[in-house]
Short mmCIF file of C-alpha atoms in Angstrom, two decimals:
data_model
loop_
_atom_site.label_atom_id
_atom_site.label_comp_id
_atom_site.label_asym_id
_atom_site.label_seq_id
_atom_site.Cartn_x
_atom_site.Cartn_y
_atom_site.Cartn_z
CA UNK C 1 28.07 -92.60 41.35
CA UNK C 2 25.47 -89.74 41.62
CA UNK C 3 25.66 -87.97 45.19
CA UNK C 4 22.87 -87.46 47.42
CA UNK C 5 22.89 -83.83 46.16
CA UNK C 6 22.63 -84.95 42.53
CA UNK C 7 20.16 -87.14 43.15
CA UNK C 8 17.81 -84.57 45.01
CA UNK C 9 18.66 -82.16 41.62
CA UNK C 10 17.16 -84.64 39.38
CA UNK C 11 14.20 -85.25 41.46
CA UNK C 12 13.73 -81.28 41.87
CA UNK C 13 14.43 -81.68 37.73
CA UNK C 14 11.62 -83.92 36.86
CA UNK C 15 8.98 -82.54 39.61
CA UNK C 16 9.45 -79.31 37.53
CA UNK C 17 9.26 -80.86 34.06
CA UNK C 18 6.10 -82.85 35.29
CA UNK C 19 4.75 -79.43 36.55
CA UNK C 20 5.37 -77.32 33.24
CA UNK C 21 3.77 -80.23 31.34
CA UNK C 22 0.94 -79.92 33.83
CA UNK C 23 -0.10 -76.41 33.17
CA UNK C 24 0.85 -76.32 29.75
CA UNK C 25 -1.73 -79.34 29.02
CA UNK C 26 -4.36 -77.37 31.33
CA UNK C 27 -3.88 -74.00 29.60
CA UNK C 28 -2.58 -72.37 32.87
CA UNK C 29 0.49 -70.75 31.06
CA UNK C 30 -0.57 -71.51 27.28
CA UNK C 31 -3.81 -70.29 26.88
CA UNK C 32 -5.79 -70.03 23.29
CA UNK C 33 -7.00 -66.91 22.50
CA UNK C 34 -10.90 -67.27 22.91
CA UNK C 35 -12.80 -66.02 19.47
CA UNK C 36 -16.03 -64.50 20.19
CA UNK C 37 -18.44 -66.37 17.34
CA UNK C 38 -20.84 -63.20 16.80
CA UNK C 39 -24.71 -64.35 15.99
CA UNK C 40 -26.18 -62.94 12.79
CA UNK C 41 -29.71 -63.34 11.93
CA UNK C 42 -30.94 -62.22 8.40
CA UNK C 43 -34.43 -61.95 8.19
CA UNK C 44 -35.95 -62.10 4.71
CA UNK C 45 -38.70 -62.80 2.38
CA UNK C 46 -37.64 -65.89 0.96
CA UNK C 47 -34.19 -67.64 1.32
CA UNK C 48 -34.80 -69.78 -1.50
CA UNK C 49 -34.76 -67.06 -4.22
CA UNK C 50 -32.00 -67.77 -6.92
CA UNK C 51 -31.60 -63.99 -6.53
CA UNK C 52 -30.16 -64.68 -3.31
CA UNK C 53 -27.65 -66.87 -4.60
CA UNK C 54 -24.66 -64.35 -4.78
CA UNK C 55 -25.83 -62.59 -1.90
CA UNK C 56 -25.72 -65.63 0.71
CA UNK C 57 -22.30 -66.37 -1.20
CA UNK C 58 -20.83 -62.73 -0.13
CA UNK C 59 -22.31 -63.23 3.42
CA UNK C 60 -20.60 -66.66 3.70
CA UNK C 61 -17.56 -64.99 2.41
CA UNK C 62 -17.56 -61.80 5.53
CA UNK C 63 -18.87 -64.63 8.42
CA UNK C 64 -15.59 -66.23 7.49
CA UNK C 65 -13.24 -63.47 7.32
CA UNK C 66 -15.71 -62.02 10.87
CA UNK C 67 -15.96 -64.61 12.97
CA UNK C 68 -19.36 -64.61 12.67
CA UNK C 69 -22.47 -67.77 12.51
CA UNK C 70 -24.95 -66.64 9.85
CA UNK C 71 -28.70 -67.97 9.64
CA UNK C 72 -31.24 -66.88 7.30
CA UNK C 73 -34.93 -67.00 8.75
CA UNK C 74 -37.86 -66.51 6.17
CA UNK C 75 -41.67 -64.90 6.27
CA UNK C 76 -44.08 -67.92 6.60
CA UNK C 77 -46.58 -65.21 4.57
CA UNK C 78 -45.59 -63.15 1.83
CA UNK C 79 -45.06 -59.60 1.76
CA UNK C 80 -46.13 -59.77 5.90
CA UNK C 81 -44.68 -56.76 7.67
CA UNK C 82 -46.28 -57.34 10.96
CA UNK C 83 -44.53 -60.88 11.13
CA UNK C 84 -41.40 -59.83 10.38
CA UNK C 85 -41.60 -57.16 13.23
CA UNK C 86 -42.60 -60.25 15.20
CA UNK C 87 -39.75 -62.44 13.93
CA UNK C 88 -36.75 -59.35 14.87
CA UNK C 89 -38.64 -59.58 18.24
CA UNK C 90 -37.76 -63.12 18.67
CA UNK C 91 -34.53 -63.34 17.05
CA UNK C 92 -33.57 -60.63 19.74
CA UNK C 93 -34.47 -62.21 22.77
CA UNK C 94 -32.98 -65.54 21.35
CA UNK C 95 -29.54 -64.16 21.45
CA UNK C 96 -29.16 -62.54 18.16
CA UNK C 97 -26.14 -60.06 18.41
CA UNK C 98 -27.13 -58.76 15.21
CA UNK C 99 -29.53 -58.45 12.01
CA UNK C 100 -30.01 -57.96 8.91
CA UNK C 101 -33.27 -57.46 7.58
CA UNK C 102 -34.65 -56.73 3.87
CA UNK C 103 -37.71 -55.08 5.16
CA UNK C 104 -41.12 -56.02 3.51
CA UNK C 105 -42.66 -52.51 4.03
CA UNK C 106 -40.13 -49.61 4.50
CA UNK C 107 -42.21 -47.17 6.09
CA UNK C 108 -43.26 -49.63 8.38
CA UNK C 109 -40.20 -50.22 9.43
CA UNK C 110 -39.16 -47.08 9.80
CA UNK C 111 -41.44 -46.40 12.25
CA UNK C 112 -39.74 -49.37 14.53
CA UNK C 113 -36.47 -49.86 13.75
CA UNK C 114 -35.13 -47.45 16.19
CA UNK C 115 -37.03 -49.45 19.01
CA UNK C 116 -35.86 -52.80 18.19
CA UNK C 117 -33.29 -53.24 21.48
CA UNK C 118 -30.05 -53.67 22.07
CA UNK C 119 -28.39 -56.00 18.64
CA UNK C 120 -27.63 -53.56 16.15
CA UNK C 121 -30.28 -53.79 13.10
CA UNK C 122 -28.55 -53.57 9.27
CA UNK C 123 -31.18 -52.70 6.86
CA UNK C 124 -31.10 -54.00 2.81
CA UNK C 125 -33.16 -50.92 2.03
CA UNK C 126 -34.24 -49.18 -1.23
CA UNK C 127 -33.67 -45.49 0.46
CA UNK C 128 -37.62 -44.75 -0.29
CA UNK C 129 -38.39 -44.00 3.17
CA UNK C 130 -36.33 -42.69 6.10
CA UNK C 131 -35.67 -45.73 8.33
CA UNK C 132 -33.31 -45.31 11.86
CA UNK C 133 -31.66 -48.16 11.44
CA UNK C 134 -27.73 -48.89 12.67
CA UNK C 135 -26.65 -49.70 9.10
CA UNK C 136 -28.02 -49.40 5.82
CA UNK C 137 -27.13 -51.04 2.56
CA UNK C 138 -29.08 -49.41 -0.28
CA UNK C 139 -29.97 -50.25 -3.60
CA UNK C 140 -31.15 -47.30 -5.85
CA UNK C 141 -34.17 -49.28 -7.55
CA UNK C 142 -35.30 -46.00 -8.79
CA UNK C 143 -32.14 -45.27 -10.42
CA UNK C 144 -31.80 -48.32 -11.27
CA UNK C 145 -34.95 -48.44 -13.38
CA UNK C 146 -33.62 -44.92 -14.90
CA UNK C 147 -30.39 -46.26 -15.94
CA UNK C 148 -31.60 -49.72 -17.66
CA UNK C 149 -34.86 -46.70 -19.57
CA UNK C 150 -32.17 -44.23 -20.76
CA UNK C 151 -30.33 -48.03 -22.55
CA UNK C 152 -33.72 -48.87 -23.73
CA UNK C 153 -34.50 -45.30 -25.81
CA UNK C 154 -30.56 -46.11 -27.44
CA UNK C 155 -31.65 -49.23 -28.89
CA UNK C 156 -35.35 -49.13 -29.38
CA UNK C 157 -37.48 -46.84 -32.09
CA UNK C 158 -39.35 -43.80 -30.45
CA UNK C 159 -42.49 -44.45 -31.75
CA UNK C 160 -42.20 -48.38 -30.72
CA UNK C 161 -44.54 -49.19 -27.56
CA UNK C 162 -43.16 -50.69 -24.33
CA UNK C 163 -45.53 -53.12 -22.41
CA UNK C 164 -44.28 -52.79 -18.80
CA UNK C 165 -44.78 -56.53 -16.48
CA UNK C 166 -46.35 -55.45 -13.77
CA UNK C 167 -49.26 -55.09 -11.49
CA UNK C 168 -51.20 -51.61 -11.57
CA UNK C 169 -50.94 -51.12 -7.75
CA UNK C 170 -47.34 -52.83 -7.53
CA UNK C 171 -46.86 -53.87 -3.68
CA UNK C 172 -43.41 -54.34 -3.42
CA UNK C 173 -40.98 -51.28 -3.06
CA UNK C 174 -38.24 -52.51 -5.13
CA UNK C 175 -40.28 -53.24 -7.91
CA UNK C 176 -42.66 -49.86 -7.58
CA UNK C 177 -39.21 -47.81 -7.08
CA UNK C 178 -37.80 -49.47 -10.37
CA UNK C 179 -41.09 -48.89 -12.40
CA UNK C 180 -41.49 -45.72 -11.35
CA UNK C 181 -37.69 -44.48 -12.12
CA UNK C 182 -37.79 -46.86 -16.06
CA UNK C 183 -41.42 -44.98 -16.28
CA UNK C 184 -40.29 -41.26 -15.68
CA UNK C 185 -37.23 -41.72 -18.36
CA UNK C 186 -39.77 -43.38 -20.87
CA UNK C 187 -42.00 -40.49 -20.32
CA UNK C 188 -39.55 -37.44 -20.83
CA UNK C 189 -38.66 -39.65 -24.42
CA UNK C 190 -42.32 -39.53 -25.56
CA UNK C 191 -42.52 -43.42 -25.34
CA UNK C 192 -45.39 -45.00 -24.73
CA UNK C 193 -46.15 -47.12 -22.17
CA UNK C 194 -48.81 -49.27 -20.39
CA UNK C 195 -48.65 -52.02 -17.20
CA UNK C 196 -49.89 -55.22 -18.48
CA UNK C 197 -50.38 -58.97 -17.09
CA UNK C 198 -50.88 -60.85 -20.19
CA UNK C 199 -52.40 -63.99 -19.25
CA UNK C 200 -50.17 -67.44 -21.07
CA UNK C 201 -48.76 -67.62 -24.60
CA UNK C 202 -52.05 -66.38 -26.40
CA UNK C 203 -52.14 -63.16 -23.92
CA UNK C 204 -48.50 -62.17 -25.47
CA UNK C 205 -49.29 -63.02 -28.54
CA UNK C 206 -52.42 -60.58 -28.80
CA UNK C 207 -51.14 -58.06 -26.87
CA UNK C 208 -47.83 -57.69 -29.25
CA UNK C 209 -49.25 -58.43 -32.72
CA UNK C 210 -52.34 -56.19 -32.18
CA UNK C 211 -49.50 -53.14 -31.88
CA UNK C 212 -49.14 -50.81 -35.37
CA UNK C 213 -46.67 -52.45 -37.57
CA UNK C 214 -46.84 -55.46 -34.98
CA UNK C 215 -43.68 -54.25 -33.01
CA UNK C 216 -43.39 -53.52 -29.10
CA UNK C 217 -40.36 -53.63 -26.05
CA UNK C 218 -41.43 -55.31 -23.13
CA UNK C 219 -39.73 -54.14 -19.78
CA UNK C 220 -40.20 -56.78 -16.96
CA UNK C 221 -40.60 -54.79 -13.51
CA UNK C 222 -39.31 -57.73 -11.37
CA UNK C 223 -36.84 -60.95 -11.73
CA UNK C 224 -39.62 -63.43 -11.89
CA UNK C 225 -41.22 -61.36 -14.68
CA UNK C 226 -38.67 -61.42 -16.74
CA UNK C 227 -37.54 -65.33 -16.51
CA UNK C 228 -41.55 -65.37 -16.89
CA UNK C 229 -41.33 -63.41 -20.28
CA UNK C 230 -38.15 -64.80 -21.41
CA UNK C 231 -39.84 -68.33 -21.33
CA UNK C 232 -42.51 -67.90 -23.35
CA UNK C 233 -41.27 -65.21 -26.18
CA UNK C 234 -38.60 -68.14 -26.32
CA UNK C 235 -41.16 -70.06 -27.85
CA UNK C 236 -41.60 -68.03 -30.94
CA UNK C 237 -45.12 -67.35 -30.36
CA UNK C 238 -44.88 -64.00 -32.43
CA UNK C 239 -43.63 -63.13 -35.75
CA UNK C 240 -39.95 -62.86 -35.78
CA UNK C 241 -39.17 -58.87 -35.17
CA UNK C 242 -42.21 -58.11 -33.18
CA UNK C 243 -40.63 -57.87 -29.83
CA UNK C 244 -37.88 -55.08 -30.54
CA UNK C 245 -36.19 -56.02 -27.11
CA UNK C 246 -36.93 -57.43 -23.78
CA UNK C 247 -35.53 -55.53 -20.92
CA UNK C 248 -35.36 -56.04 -17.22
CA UNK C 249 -33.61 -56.64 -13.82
CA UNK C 250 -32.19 -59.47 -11.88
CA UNK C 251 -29.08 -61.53 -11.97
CA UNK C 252 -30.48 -65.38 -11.36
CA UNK C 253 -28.71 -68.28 -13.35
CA UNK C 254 -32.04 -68.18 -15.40
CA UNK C 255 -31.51 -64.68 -16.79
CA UNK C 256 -28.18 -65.08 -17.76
CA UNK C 257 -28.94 -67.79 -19.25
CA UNK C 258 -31.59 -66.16 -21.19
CA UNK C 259 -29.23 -63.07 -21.89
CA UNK C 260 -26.73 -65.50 -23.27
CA UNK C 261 -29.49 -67.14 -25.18
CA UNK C 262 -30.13 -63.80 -27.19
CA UNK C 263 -34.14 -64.11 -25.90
CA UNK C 264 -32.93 -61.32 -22.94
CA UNK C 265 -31.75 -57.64 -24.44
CA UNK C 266 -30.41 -55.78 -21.35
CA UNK C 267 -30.37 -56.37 -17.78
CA UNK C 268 -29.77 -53.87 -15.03
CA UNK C 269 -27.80 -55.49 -11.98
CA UNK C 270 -26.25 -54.82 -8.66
CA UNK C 271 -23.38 -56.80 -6.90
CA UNK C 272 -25.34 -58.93 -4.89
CA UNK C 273 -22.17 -60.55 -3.98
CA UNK C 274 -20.59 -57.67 -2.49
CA UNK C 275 -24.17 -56.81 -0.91
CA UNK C 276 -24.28 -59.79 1.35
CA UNK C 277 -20.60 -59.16 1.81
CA UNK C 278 -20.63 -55.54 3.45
CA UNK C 279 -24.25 -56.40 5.36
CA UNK C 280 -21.86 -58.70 7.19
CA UNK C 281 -19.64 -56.51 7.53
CA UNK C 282 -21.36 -53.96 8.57
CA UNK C 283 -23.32 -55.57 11.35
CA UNK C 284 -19.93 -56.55 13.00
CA UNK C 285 -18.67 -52.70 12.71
CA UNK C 286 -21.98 -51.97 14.49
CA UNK C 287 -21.08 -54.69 17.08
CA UNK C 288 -17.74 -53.51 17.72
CA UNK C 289 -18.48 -49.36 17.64
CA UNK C 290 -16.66 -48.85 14.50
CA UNK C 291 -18.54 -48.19 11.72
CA UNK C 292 -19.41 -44.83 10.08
CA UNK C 293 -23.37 -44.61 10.56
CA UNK C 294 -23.58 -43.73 6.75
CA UNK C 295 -25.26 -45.66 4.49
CA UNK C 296 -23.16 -47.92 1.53
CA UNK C 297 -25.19 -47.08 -2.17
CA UNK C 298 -24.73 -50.17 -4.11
CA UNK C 299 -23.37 -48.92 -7.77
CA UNK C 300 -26.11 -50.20 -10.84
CA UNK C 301 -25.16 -51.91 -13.54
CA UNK C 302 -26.35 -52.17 -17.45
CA UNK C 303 -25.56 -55.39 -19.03
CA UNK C 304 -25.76 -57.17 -22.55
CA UNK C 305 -24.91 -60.49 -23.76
CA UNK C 306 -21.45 -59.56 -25.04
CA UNK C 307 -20.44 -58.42 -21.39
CA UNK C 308 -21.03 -61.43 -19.45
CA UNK C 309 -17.91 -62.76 -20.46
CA UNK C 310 -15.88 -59.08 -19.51
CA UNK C 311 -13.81 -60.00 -16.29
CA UNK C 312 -15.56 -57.53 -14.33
CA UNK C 313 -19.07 -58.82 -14.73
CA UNK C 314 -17.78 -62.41 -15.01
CA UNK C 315 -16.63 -62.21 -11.86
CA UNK C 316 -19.41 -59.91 -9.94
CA UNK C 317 -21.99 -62.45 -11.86
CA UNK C 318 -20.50 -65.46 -11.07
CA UNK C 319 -17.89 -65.10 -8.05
CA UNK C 320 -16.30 -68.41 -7.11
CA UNK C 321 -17.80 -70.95 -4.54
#
């Protein structure tokens, strides 16, 4: 028989089993370490780009590995810099640790940045104007543009014309940095060169045949120019020859495709990918006082057909889901 002494032991016993049980189950003694979810707003022109595609994939990619909940908010008007001033405003006092911005007008920005609050402000910049921002993520359009010119005088005649897609007075910075970079290399070669908007099938068509010995290079100063160009010269609308290349920037599924195709020449290409990925990246480094202040220069790249299936682009082109 158990003793009164025994008996009391046991009780004791089971009081102190219910006990541990007891704060166990209400964290008292176990507790979860408590993961701060950091808020990162990207403010942009247009979320829906294709160009984006890799980007949002490298930012998913960093919120994971940061702890962090990314949302993209977009202009309701194009090319508005006033409303995107309007839009940090609101994403700030909504709680936004953090943002990242592609600005719409540089110098605009850089007159503000540095008076945005407290959440730390990451800028996507070209490095055209000299914005006080906490982070910056910069891609070189200008040497960009110089880098895919110097591949275009290597594969096109000297005294073959190059049509350049764009609009005279080109708004956006990217695009004006890149034209203005392709148009300084083309110079210094002796090429010649004009801006043009030819107007449907018969506008390319006139414009290229009407050219001495009917041969031109076309140069497409923005993404959408190029899938623009791509999709009509793949119609054969000219006489097989005429275009001596077709050269331009972007990385969308619809360029590569056209690269693959043969209808694209060259493309010149950053990692988008790895863009989104280091924003991230660096917005939490600016949240947590540890990152260096100096801005990360996104390398350029020069691509043709037979490189898409290199591992290096394959994989900077099309990283996995």
């Amino acid at each position: 028989m158990i003793g009164k002494r025994g008996k009391i032991l046991a009780a004791l016993y089971m009081i102190f089993l219910v006990i541990l049980f007891l704060m166990c189950s209400t964290d008292l003694i176990i507790r979860e370490p408590e993961n701060e979810i950091y808020q990162v707003a990207v403010i942009i022109e247009a979320a829906g780009d294709d160009n984006y595609g890799n980007f949002r994939k490298g930012m998913d990619q960093a919120a994971v590995e940061c702890n962090a909940d990314v949302r993209f908010i977009t202009l309701y008007e194009e090319l508005h810099a006033g409303q995107q001033i309007d839009l940090i405003h609101r994403e700030q006092q909504d709680g936004a640790d953090a943002l990242i911005v592609a600005p719409v007008d540089e110098k605009v920005m850089a007159a503000v940045s540095g008076k945005q609050g407290n959440a730390p402000i990451v800028l996507l910049g070209t490095g055209g104007a000299d914005e006080k921002a906490d982070g910056m993520i910069v891609v070189d359009y200008r040497q960009m543009g110089e880098r895919l010119a110097e591949e275009m005088k290597k594969r096109i005649p000297a005294d073959c014309p190059v049509f350049i897609l764009a609009d005279e007075h080109e708004k956006d910075m990217a695009t004006r940095s890149f034209l203005e970079g392709a148009e300084s290399v083309l110079e210094e070669g002796g090429f010649r060169f004009w801006r043009v908007r030819p107007d449907g099938e018969e506008g390319y068509r006139e414009i290229l045949e009407a050219q001495p010995g009917g041969k031109a290079a076309i140069l497409a100063g923005s993404p959408e120019a190029l899938t623009g160009a791509a999709d009509i010269l793949e119609k054969d609308i000219v006489q097989p020859g005429c275009v001596q290349g077709l050269f331009g920037r972007g990385n969308t599924p619809a360029i590569l495709d056209d690269l693959d195709g043969g209808v694209v020449t060259g493309i010149c290409v950053t990692d988008e990918f790895s863009r989104g990925y280091f924003s991230v990246r660096r917005a939490i480094e600016e949240l947590e006082r540890s990152g260096t202040g100096e801005p990360l220069v996104m390398d350029a790249y020069y691509i043709e057909k037979k490189d898409l299936r290199e591992p290096k682009y394959e994989k900077m082109l099309f990283p996995m889901e």
